[in-house]
Coordinates of C-alpha atoms and ligand atoms in Angstrom, one line a residue:
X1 CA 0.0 0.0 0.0
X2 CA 1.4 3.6 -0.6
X3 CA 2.7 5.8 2.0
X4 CA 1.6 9.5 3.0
X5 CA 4.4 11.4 2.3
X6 CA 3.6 15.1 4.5
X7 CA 4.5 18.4 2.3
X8 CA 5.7 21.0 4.9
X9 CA 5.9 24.2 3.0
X10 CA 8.0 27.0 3.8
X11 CA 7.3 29.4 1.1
X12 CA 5.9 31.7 4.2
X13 CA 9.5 31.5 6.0
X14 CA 12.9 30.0 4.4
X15 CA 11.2 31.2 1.1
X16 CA 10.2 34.4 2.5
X17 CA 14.0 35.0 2.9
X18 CA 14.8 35.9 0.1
X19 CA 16.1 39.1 -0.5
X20 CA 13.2 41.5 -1.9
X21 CA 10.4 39.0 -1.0
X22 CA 9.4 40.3 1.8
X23 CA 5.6 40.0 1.9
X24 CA 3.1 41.9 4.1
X25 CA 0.6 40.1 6.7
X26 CA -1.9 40.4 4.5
X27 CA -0.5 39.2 1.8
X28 CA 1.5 36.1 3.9
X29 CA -2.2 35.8 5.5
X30 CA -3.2 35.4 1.5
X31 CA -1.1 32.5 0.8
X32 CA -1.8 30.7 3.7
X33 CA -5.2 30.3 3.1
X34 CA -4.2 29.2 -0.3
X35 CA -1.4 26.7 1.0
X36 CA -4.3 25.3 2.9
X37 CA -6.5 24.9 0.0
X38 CA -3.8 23.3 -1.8
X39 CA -3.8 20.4 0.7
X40 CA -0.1 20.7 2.4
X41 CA 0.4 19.6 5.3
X42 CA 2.1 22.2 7.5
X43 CA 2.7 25.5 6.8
X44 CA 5.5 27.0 8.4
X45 CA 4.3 30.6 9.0
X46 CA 7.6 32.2 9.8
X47 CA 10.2 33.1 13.0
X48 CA 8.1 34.9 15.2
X49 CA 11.2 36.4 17.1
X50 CA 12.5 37.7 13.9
X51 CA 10.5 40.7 13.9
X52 CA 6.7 42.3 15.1
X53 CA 5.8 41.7 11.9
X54 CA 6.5 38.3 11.4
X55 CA 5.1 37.9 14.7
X56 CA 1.9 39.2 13.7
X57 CA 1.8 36.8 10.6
X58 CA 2.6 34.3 12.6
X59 CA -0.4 34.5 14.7
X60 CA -3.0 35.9 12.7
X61 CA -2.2 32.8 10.0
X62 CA -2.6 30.4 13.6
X63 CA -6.3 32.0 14.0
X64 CA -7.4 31.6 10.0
X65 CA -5.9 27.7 9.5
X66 CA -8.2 25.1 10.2
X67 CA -6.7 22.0 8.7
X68 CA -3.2 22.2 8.1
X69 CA -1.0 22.3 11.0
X70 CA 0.9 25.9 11.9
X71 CA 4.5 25.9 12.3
X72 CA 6.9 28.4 13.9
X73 CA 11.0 28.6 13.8
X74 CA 13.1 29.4 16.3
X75 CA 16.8 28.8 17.2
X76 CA 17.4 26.8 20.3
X77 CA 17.2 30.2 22.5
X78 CA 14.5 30.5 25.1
X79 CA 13.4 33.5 23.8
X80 CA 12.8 32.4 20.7
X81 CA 10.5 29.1 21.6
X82 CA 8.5 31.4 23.6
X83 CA 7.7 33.7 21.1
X84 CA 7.2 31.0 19.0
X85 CA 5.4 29.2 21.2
X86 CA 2.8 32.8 22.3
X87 CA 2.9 33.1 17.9
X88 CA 1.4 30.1 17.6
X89 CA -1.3 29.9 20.6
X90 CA -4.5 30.8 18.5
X91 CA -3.3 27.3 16.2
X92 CA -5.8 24.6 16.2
X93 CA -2.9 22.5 15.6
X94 CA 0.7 23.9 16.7
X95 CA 4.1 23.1 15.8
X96 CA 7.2 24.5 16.9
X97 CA 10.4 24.0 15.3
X98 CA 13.1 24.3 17.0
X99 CA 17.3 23.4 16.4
X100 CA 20.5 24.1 16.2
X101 CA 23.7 23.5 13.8
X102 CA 25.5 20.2 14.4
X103 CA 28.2 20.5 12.0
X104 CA 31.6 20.7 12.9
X105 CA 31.9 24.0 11.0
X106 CA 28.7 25.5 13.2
X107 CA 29.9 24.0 16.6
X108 CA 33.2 25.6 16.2
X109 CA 32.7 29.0 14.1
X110 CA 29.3 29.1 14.9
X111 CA 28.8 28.5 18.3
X112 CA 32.3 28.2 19.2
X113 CA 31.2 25.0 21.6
X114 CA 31.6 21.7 22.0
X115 CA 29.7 18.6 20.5
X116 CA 28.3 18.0 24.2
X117 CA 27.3 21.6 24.9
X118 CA 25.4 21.3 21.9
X119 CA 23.7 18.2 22.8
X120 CA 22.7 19.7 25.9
X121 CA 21.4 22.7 23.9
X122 CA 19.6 20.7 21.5
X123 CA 17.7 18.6 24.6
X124 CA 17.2 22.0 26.5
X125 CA 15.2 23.5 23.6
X126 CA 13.2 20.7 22.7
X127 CA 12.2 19.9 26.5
X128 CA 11.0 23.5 26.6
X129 CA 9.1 23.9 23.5
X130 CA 7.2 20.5 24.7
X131 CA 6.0 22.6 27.7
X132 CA 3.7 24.5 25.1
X133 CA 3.3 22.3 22.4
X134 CA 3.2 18.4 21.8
X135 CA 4.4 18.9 18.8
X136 CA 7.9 19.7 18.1
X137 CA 10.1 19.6 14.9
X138 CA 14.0 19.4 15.6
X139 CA 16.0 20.7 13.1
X140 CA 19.7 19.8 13.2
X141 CA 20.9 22.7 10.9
X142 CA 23.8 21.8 8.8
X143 CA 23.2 18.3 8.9
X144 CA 24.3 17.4 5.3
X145 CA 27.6 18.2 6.2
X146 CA 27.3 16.4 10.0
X147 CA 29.0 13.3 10.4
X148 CA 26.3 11.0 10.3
X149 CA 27.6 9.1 13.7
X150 CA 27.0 12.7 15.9
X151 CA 24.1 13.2 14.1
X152 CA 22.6 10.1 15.6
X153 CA 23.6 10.6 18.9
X154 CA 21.9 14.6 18.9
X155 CA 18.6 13.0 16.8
X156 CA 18.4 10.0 20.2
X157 CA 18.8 12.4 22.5
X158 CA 16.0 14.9 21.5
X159 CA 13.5 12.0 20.5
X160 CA 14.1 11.0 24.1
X161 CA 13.2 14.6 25.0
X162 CA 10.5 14.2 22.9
X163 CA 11.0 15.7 19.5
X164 CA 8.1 14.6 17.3
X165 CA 9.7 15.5 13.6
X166 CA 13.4 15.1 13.1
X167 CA 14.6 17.6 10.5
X168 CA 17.7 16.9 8.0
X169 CA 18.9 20.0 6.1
X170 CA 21.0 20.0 4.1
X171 CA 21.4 23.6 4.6
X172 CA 24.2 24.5 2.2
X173 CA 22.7 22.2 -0.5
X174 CA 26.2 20.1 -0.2
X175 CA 25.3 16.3 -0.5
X176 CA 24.8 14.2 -3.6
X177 CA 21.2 12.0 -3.6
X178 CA 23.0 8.9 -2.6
X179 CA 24.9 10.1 0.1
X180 CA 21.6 12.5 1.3
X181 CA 19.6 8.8 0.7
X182 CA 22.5 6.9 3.1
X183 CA 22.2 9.7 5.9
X184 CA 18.4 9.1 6.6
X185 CA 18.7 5.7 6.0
X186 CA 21.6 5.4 8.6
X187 CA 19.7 7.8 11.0
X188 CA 16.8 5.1 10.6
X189 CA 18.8 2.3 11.8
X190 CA 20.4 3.8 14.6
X191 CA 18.4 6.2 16.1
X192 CA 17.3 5.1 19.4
X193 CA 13.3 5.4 19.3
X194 CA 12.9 6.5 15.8
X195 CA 9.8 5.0 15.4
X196 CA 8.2 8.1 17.7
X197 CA 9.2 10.7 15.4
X198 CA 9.4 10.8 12.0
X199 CA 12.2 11.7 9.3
X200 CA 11.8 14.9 7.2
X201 CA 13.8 16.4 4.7
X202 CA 15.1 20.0 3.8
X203 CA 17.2 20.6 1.3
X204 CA 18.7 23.8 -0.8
X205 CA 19.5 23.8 -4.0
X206 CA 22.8 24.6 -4.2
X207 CA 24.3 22.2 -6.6
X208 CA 20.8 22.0 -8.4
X209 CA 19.9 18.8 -6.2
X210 CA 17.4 19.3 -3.9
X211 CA 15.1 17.6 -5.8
X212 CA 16.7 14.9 -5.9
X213 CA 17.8 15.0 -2.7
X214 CA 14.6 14.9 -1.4
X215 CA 13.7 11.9 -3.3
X216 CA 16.3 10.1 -2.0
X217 CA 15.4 10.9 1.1
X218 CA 11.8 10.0 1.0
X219 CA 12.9 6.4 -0.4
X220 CA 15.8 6.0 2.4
X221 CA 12.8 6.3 5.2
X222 CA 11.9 10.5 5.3
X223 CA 8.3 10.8 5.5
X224 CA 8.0 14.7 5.2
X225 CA 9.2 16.9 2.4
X226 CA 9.8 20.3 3.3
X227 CA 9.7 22.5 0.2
X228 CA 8.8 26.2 -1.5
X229 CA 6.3 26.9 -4.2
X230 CA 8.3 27.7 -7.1
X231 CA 11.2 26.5 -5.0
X232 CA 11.9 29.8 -3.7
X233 CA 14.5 30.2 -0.9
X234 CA 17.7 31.2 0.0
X235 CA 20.6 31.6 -2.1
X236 CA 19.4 29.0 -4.7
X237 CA 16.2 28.5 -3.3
X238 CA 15.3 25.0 -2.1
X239 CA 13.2 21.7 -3.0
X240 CA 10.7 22.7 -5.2
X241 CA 6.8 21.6 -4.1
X242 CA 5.4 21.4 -7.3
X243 CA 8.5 18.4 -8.6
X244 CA 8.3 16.5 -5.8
X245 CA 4.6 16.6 -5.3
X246 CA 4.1 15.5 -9.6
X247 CA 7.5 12.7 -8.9
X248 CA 5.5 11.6 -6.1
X249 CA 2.4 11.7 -8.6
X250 CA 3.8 9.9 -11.7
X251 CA 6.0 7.9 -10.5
X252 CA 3.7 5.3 -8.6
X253 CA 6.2 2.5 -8.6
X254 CA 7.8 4.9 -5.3
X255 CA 4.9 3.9 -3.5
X256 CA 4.1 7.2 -1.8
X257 CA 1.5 9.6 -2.2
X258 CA 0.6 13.1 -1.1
X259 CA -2.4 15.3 -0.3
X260 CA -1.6 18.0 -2.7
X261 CA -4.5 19.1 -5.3
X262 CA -1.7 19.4 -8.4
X263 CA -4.5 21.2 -10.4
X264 CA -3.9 24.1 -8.3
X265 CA -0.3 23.8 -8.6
X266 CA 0.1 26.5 -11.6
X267 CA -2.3 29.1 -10.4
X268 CA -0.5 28.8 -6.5
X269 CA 3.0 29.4 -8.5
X270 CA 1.6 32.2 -10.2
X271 CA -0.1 33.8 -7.1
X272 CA 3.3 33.5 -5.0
X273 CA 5.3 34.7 -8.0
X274 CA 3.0 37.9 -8.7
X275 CA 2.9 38.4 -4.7
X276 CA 6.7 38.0 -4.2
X277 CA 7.7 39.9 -7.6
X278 CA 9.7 37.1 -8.4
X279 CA 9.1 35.7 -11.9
X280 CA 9.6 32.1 -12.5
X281 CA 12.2 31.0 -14.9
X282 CA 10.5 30.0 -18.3
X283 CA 11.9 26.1 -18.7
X284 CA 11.1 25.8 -14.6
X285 CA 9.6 22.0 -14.0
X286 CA 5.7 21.5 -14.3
X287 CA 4.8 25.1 -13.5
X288 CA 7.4 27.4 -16.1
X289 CA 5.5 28.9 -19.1
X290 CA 7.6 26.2 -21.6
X291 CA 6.7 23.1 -19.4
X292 CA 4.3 22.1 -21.3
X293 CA 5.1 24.2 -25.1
X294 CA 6.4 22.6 -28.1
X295 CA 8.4 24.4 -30.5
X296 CA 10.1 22.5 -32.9
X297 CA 9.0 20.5 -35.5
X298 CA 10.0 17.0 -34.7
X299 CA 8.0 17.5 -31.4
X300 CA 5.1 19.2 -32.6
X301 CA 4.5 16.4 -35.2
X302 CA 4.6 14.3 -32.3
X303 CA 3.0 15.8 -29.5
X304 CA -0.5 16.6 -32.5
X305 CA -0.5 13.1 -33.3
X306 CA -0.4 11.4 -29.6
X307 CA 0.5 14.3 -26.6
X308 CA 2.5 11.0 -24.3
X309 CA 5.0 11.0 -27.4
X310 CA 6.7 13.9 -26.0
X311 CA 4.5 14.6 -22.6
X312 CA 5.6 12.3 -19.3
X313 CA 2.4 14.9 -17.5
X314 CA -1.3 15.6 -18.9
X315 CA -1.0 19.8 -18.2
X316 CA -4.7 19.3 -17.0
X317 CA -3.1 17.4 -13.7
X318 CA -1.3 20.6 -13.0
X319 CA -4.4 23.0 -14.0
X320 CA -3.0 24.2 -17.8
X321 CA -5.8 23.9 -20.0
X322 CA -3.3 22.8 -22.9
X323 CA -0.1 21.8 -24.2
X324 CA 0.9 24.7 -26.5
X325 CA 2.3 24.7 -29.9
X326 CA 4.6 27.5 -30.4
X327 CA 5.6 28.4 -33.7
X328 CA 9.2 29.9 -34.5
X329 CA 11.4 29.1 -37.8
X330 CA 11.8 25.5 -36.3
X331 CA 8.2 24.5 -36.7
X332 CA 7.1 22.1 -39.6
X333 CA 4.4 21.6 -41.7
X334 CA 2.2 19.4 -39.2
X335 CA 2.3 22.7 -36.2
X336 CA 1.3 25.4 -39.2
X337 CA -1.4 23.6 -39.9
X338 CA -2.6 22.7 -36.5
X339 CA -2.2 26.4 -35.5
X340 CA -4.7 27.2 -38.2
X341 CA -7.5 24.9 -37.5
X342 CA -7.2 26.1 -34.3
X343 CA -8.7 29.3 -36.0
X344 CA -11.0 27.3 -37.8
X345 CA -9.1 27.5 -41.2
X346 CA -8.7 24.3 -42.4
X347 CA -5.7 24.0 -45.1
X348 CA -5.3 21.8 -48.7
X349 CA -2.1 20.8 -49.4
X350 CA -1.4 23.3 -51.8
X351 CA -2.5 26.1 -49.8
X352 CA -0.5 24.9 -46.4
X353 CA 2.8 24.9 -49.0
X354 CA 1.9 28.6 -50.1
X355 CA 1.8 29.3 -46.4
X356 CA 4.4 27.5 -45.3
X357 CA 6.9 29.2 -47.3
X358 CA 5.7 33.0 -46.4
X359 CA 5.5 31.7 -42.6
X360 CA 9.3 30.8 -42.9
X361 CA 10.4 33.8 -44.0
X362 CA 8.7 36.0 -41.5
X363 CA 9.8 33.2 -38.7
X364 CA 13.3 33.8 -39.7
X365 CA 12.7 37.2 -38.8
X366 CA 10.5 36.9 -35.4
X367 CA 11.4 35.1 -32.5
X368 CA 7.6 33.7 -32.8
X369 CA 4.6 34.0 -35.1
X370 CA 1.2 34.7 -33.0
X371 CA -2.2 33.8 -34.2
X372 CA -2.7 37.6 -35.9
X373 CA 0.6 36.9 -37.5
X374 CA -1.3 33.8 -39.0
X375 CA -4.4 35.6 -40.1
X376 CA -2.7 38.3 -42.2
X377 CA -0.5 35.8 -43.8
X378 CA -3.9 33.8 -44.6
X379 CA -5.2 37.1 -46.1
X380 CA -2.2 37.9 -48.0
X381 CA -1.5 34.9 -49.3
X382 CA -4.7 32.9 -49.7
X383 CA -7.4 35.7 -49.5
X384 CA -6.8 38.3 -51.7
X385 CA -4.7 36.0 -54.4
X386 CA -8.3 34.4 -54.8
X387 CA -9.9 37.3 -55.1
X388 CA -7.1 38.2 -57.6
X389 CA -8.3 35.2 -59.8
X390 CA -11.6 35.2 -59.5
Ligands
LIG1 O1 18.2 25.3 5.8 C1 18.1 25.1 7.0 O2 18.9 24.5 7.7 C2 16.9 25.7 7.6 C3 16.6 25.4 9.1 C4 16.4 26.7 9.9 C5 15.5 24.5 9.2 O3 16.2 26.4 7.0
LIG2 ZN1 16.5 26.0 4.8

């Protein structure tokens, strides 16, 4: 039988952090409402200590959520998991998440401590978020660079003080799948208690992985995803909702499934791109404005005979109403055509070779030729050389 595999989104937080993305409350208050309709799991609403702000966010998204559960950052500060914690009381259902880096590199430039003092830290933070919350996420920041044998050791020790959701990142978006794969998989066998919390994954995209990463970790024994709509975040953003939620989708053989609604998929990227002001790149998986466009003429030919020639996704599973033929100079015979009884001009032979020629020569001069392009061509060409003769 498939497993649930949980989408935590943090668009509302790590995605938030990018620089000029800042949104207002009422706009973060916006996107909530339409994470929840989408069907994730947790939203993480922000870090409530980061700023009034956010705080307000924060708790106004805890009063308007009704299904999904709320989540708020901190670092493993007391301040911080109080806020948090005061954030989140309106939530139906709360979660704090709370952590600290466990890296060599972040225990010693970082922290300047000791493996043990962070421990200590680690337990001291989750014990105290528990006093508000049942649930509490542990993040162990850094962890793709951790050594995997410490890791364990700091993931026992704050199931034991009763961490419900055991975080991964791979903050800096270092590790390759299969090493990302091995480290969930080792934490698996050799956490104490593991089967009281469960594994989740974060991961940035700094090497262009995340993705993959994510999958990996999902089929290692992760059973959360966190991600970004439009796989926002810093630096180079992180794992991307929409391509793990359609993996998760089409590739059944995983044996995983998720609550998301994927035919809201391409109006939510749209909404957080327009609200954020940051536009998604044109060949971006499943929701760029090329996913699902053909434009040259092998693959047109293709695609108008039978779409799964050159389409692994139906667009209508991700809410685009069609696959698009584009038409540039690369286009054959088989797009023109199509493009015009799209119009309701159907084409003989003879006339599509007229056309086909005068389309060429204007293609070779625009980057594409739009449906008006089509029409004056038609009466150029067709129209008025009829007229002509008759
Ligand atoms: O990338 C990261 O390590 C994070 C944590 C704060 C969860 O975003
Ligand atoms: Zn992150």
């Amino acid at each position: 039988m498939a497993e649930k595999i949980q989408i935590f989104d943090t668009t509302l937080r790590d995605g938030e952090q990018v620089p000029g993305c800042k949104l207002n409350t009422q706009q973060k208050l916006e996107l909530a409402e339409a994470l929840e309709s989408l069907g994730v799991d947790v939203i993480e609403a922000g870090f409530p200590i980061s700023s009034p702000g956010d705080f307000q966010s924060v708790y106004q998204i805890a009063e308007i959520i009704k299904h999904s559960t709320v989540c708020g950052l901190s670092r493993s500060v007391e301040k911080d998991i109080i806020t948090a914690a005061e954030a989140l009381q309106p939530a139906r259902s709360p979660r704090i998440h709370t952590g600290i880096g466990t890296s060599d590199v972040h225990i010693k430039y970082k922290f300047n401590s000791t493996p043990e003092k962070i421990i200590e830290r680690a337990v001291a933070a989750v014990r105290l978020a528990k006093k508000f919350v049942y649930d509490v996420e542990f993040y162990a920041e850094d962890a793709g660079r951790t050594e995997n044998e410490f890791l364990a050791k700091v993931c026992t020790e704050v199931v034991k003080a009763g961490a419900t959701v055991l975080n991964i990142p791979d903050t800096t978006g270092y590790c390759l799948p299969d090493e990302y794969g091995d480290k969930i998989r080792y934490l698996k066998e050799n956490v104490k208690g593991i089967d009281k919390a469960i594994l989740s994954s974060h991961c940035h995209n700094d090497l262009g992985l995340a993705t993959a990463n994510s999958i990996a970790a999902i089929r290692n024994g992760a059973r959360q995803i966190e991600c970004t709509i439009n796989g926002i975040g810093e630096r180079a953003g992180n794992t991307s909702l929409e391509e793990v939620v359609m993996i998760i989708k089409q590739r059944k053989h995983l044996g995983f499934f998720t609550n998301i609604h994927s035919k809201m998929l391409t109006e939510m990227s749209h909404m957080v791109s327009d609200r954020m002001g940051i536009p998604v790149q044109p060949n971006k998986a499943i929701v760029g404005a090329n996913a699902f466009a053909h434009s040259s003429g092998i693959h047109q030919d293709g695609v108008i005979k039978h779409r799964e020639n050159y389409e692994i996704i139906d667009p209508h599973e991700v809410g685009v109403n069609e696959s698009a033929i584009i038409l540039t100079a690369r286009s054959g015979r088989a797009a023109l055509a199509y493009r015009y009884r799209n119009l309701d001009i159907e084409l003989g032979k003879e006339q599509l070779d007229i056309l086909y020629k005068n389309f060429l020569e204007l293609a070779d001069q625009k980057k594409e030729i739009v449906a008006e392009d089509l029409l004056r061509l038609y009466d150029e060409h067709i129209v008025k050389k009829h007229k002509a003769v008759v």
